[in-house]
Short mmCIF file of C-alpha atoms in Angstrom, two decimals:
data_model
loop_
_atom_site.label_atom_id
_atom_site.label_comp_id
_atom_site.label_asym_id
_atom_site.label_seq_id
_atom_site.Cartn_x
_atom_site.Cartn_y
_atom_site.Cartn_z
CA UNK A 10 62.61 -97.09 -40.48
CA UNK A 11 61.42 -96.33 -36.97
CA UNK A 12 59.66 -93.28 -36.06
CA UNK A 13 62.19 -91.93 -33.80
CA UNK A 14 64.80 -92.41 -37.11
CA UNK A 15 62.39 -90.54 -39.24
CA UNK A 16 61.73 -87.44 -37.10
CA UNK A 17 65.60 -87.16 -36.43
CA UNK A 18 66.00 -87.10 -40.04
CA UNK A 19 63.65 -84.41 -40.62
CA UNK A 20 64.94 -82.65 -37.92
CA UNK A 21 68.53 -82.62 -38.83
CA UNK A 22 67.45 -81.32 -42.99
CA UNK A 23 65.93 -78.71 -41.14
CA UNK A 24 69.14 -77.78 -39.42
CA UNK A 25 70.80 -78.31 -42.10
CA UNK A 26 68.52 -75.94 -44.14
CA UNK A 27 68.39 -73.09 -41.62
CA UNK A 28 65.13 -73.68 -40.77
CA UNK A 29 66.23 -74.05 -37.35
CA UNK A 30 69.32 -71.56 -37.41
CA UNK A 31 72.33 -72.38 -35.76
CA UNK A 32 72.76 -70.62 -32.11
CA UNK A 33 68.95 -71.13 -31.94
CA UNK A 34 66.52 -73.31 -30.16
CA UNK A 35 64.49 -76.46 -31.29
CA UNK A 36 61.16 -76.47 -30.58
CA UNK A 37 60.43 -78.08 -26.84
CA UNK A 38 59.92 -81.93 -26.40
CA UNK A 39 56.02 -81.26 -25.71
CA UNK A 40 55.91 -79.06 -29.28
CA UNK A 41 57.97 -81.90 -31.38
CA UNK A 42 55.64 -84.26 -30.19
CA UNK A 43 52.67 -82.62 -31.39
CA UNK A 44 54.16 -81.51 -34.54
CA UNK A 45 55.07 -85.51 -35.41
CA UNK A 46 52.38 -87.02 -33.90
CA UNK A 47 54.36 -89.65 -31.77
CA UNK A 48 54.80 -89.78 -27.94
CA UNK A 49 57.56 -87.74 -26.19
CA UNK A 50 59.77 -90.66 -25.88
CA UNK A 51 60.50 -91.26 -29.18
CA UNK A 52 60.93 -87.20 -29.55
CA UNK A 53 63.71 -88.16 -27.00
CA UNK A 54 65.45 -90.95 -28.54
CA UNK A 55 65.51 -88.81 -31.81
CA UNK A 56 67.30 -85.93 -29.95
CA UNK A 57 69.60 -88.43 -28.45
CA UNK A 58 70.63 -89.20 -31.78
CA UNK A 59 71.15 -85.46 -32.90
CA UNK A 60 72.93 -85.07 -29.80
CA UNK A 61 75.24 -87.86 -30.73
CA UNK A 62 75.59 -86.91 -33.98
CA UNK A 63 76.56 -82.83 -32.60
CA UNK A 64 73.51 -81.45 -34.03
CA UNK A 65 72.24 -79.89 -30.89
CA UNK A 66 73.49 -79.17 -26.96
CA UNK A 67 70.98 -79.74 -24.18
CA UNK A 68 71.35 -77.84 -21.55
CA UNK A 69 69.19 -78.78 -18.08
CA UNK A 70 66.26 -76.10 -17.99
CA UNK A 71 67.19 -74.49 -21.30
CA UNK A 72 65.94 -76.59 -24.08
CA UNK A 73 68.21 -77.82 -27.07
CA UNK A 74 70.51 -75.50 -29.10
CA UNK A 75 71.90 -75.90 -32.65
CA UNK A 76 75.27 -75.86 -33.29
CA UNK A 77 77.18 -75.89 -36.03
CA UNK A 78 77.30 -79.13 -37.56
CA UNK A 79 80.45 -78.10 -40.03
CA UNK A 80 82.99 -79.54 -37.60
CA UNK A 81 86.49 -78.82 -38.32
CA UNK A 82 88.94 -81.19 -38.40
CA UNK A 83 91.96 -82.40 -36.53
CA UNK A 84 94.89 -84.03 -37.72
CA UNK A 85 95.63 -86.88 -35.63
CA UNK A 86 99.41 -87.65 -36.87
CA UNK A 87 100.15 -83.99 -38.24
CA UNK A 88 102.07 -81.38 -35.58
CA UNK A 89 100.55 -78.23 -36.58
CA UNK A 90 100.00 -74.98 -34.57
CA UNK A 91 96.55 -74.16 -33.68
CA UNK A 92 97.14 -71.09 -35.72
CA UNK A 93 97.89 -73.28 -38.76
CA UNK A 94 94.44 -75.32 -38.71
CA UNK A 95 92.96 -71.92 -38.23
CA UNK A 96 94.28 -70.98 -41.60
CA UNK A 97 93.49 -74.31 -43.05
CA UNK A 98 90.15 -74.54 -42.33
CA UNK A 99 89.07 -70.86 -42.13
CA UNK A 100 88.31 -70.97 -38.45
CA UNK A 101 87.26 -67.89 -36.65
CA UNK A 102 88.43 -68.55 -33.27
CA UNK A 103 90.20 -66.25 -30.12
CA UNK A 104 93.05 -67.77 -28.01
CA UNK A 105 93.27 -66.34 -24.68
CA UNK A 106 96.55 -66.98 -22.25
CA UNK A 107 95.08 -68.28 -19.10
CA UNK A 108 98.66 -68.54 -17.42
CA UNK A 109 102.02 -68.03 -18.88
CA UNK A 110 104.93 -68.87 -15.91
CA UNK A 111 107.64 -70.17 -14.90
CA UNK A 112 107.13 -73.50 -12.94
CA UNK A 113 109.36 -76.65 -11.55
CA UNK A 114 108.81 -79.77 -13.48
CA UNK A 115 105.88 -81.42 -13.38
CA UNK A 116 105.71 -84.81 -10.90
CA UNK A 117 104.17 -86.51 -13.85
CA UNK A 118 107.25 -85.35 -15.96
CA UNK A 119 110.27 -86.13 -13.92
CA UNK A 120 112.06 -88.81 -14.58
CA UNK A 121 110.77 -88.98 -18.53
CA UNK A 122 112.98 -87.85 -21.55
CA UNK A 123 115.68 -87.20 -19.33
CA UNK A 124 113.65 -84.76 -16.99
CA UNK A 125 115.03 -84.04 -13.36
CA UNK A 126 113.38 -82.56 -10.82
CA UNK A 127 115.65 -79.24 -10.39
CA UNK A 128 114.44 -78.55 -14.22
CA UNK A 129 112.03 -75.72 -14.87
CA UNK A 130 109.20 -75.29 -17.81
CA UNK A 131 107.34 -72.44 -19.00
CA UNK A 132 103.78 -73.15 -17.74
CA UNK A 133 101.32 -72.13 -20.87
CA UNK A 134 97.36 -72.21 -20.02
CA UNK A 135 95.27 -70.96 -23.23
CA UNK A 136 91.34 -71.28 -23.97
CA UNK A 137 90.28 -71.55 -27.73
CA UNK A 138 86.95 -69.70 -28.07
CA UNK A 139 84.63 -70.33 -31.53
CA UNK A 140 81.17 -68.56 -31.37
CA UNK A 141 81.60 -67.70 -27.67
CA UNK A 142 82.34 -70.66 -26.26
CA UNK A 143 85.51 -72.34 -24.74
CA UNK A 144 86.27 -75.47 -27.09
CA UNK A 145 89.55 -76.31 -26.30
CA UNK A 146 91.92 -75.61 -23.39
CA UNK A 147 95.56 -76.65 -24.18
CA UNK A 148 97.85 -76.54 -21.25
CA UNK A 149 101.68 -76.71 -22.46
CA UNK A 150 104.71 -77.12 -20.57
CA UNK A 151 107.95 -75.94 -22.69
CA UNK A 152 111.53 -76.74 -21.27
CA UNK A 153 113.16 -73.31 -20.40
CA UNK A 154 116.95 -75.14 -21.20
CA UNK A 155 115.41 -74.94 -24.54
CA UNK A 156 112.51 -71.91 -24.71
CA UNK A 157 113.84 -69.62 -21.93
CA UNK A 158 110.68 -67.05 -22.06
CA UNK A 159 107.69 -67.12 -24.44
CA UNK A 160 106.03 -63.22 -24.32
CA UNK A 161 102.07 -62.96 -23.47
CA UNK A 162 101.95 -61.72 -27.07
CA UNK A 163 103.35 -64.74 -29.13
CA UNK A 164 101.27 -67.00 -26.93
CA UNK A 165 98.23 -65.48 -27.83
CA UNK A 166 99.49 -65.44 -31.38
CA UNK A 167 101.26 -68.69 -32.17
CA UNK A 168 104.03 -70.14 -30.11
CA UNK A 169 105.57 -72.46 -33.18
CA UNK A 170 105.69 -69.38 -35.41
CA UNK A 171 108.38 -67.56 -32.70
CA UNK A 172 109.58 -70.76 -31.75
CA UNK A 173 110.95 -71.65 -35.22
CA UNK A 174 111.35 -68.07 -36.58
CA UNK A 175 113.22 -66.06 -33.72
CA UNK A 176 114.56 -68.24 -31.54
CA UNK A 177 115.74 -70.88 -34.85
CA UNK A 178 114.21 -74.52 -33.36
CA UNK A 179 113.99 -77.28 -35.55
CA UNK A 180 110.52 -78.57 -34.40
CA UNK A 181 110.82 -81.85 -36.06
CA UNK A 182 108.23 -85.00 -34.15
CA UNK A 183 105.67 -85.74 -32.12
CA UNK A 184 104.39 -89.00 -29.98
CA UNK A 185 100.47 -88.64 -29.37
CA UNK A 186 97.97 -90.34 -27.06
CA UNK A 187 94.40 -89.49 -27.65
CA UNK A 188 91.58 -91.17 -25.57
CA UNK A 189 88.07 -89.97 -24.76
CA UNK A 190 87.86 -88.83 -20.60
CA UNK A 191 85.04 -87.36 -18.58
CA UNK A 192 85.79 -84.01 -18.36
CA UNK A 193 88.35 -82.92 -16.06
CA UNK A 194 87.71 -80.10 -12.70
CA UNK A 195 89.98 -77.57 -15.71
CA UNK A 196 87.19 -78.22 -18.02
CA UNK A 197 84.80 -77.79 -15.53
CA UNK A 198 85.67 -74.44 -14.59
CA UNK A 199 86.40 -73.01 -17.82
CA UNK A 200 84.07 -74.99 -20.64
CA UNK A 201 81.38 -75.08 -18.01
CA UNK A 202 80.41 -78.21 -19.09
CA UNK A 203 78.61 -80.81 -16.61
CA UNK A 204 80.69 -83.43 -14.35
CA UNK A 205 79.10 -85.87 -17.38
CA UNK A 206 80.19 -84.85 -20.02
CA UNK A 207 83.30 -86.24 -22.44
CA UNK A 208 86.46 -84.51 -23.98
CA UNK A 209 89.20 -85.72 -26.23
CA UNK A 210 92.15 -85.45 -24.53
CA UNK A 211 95.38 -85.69 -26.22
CA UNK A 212 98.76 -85.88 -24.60
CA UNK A 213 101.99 -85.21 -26.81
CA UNK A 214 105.61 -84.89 -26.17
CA UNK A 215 107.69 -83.06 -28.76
CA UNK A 216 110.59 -82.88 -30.03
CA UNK A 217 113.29 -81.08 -32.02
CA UNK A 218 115.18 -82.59 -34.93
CA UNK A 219 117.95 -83.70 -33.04
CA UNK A 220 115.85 -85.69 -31.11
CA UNK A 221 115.61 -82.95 -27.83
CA UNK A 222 112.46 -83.37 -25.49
CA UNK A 223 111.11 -80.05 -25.35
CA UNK A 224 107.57 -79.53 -25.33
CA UNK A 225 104.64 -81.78 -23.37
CA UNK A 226 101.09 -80.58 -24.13
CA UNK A 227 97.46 -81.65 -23.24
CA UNK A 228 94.53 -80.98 -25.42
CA UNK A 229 91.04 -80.82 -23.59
CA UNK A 230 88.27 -80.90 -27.05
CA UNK A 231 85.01 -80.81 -26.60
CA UNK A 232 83.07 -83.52 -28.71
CA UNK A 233 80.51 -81.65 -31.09
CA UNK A 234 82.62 -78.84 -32.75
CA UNK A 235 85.69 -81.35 -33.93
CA UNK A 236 86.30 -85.09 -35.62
CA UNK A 237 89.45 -86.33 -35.78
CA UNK A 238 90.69 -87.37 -38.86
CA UNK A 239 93.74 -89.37 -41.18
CA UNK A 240 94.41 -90.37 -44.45
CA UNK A 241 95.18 -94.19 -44.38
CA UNK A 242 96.59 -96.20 -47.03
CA UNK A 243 96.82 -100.25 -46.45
CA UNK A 244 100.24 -101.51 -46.80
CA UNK A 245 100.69 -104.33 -49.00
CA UNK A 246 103.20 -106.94 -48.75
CA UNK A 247 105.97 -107.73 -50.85
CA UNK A 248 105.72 -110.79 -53.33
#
């Protein structure tokens, strides 16, 4: 084992002990290297692995933070609310409505699932906040032939909740496209995050039983507080 491996193991059971609490800082590249003994660049190629592996955040002129290495985790082929997975996992997070209007379609829209351009959507812009920080930003556009309003209340709330229980939808499927971007001028502003770093973005249209187009979403994530994950089971052939 190289020495870099073996001070970013001792580093993350210390994290993972509370010796160096969560929210906190490690001690500075000059102080690891003393404490191990080894030279300051194999203090950084151990922090480049518990950056990798979202046990700390370095932040330019503020040293290295611990997070929370208990990531939560995202269903990649279930449609669930946001409010749903916070149940599920017994996440403490806030939702804030950035925007909530009515808009025409969307260029990018127009033309897909039967979209025109005299069409109009409701326009939802919402931050999810864990421990302070913006982790998600999920920008929705809902078709108003099919959601005509959606109050400041419910979207702060959950949207699928009143969707399906006052206004009677059958929300029924979902097609998904996840890919890993550099952050976008959205995320920028609101995660402040640096023009470097990565998000999961995921892009889904939705749709009701009866096969209606009426919801297209995108999912900014940042990298260290979620994994994405599925249960897979091979499929055999028949003999």
């Amino acid at each position: 084992m190289n020495k870099f491996e073996r001070v970013y193991l001792d580093i993350k059971h210390k994290i993972e002990n509370g010796t160096y609490p969560i929210g906190e800082l490690i001690p500075t590249e000059h102080e690891l290297a003393e404490i191990y003994d080894v030279s300051r660049e194999t203090i950084r190629k151990a922090q480049k692995l518990l950056l990798e592996n979202g046990f700390i955040h370095k932040k330019q002129g503020r040293g290295s933070t611990v997070l929370d290495f208990n990531r939560f985790a995202f269903p990649i082929s279930g449609l669930v609310s946001f409010k749903e997975l916070q149940a599920d996992q017994n996440m403490k997070a806030e939702t804030r409505v950035i925007r909530n209007e009515i808009v025409k379609a969307p260029d990018f829209l127009i033309g897909k699932e039967g979209v025109t351009e005299n069409e109009r959507f409701i326009y939802l812009l919402r931050t999810r906040i864990i421990a302070g920080e913006v982790m998600i930003i999920d920008e929705d556009w809902f078709r108003c032939s099919v959601v005509p309003s959606i109050p400041s209340r419910v979207a702060k709330n959950s949207v699928y909740e009143y969707l399906e229980g006052q206004l009677d939808l059958d929300i029924s499927y979902a097609t998904k496209d996840m890919r890993a971007e550099i952050v976008s001028e959205l995320g920028l502003e609101l995660m402040k995050l640096t023009p470097m770093d990565y998000v999961i973005k995921t892009d889904s249209f939705v749709y009701l039983e009866d096969t209606t187009f009426f919801q297209y979403s995108i999912s900014h994530t940042r990298l260290e507080k979620f994994h994405f994950q599925e249960f897979a089971r091979r499929r055999h052939s028949i003999k």
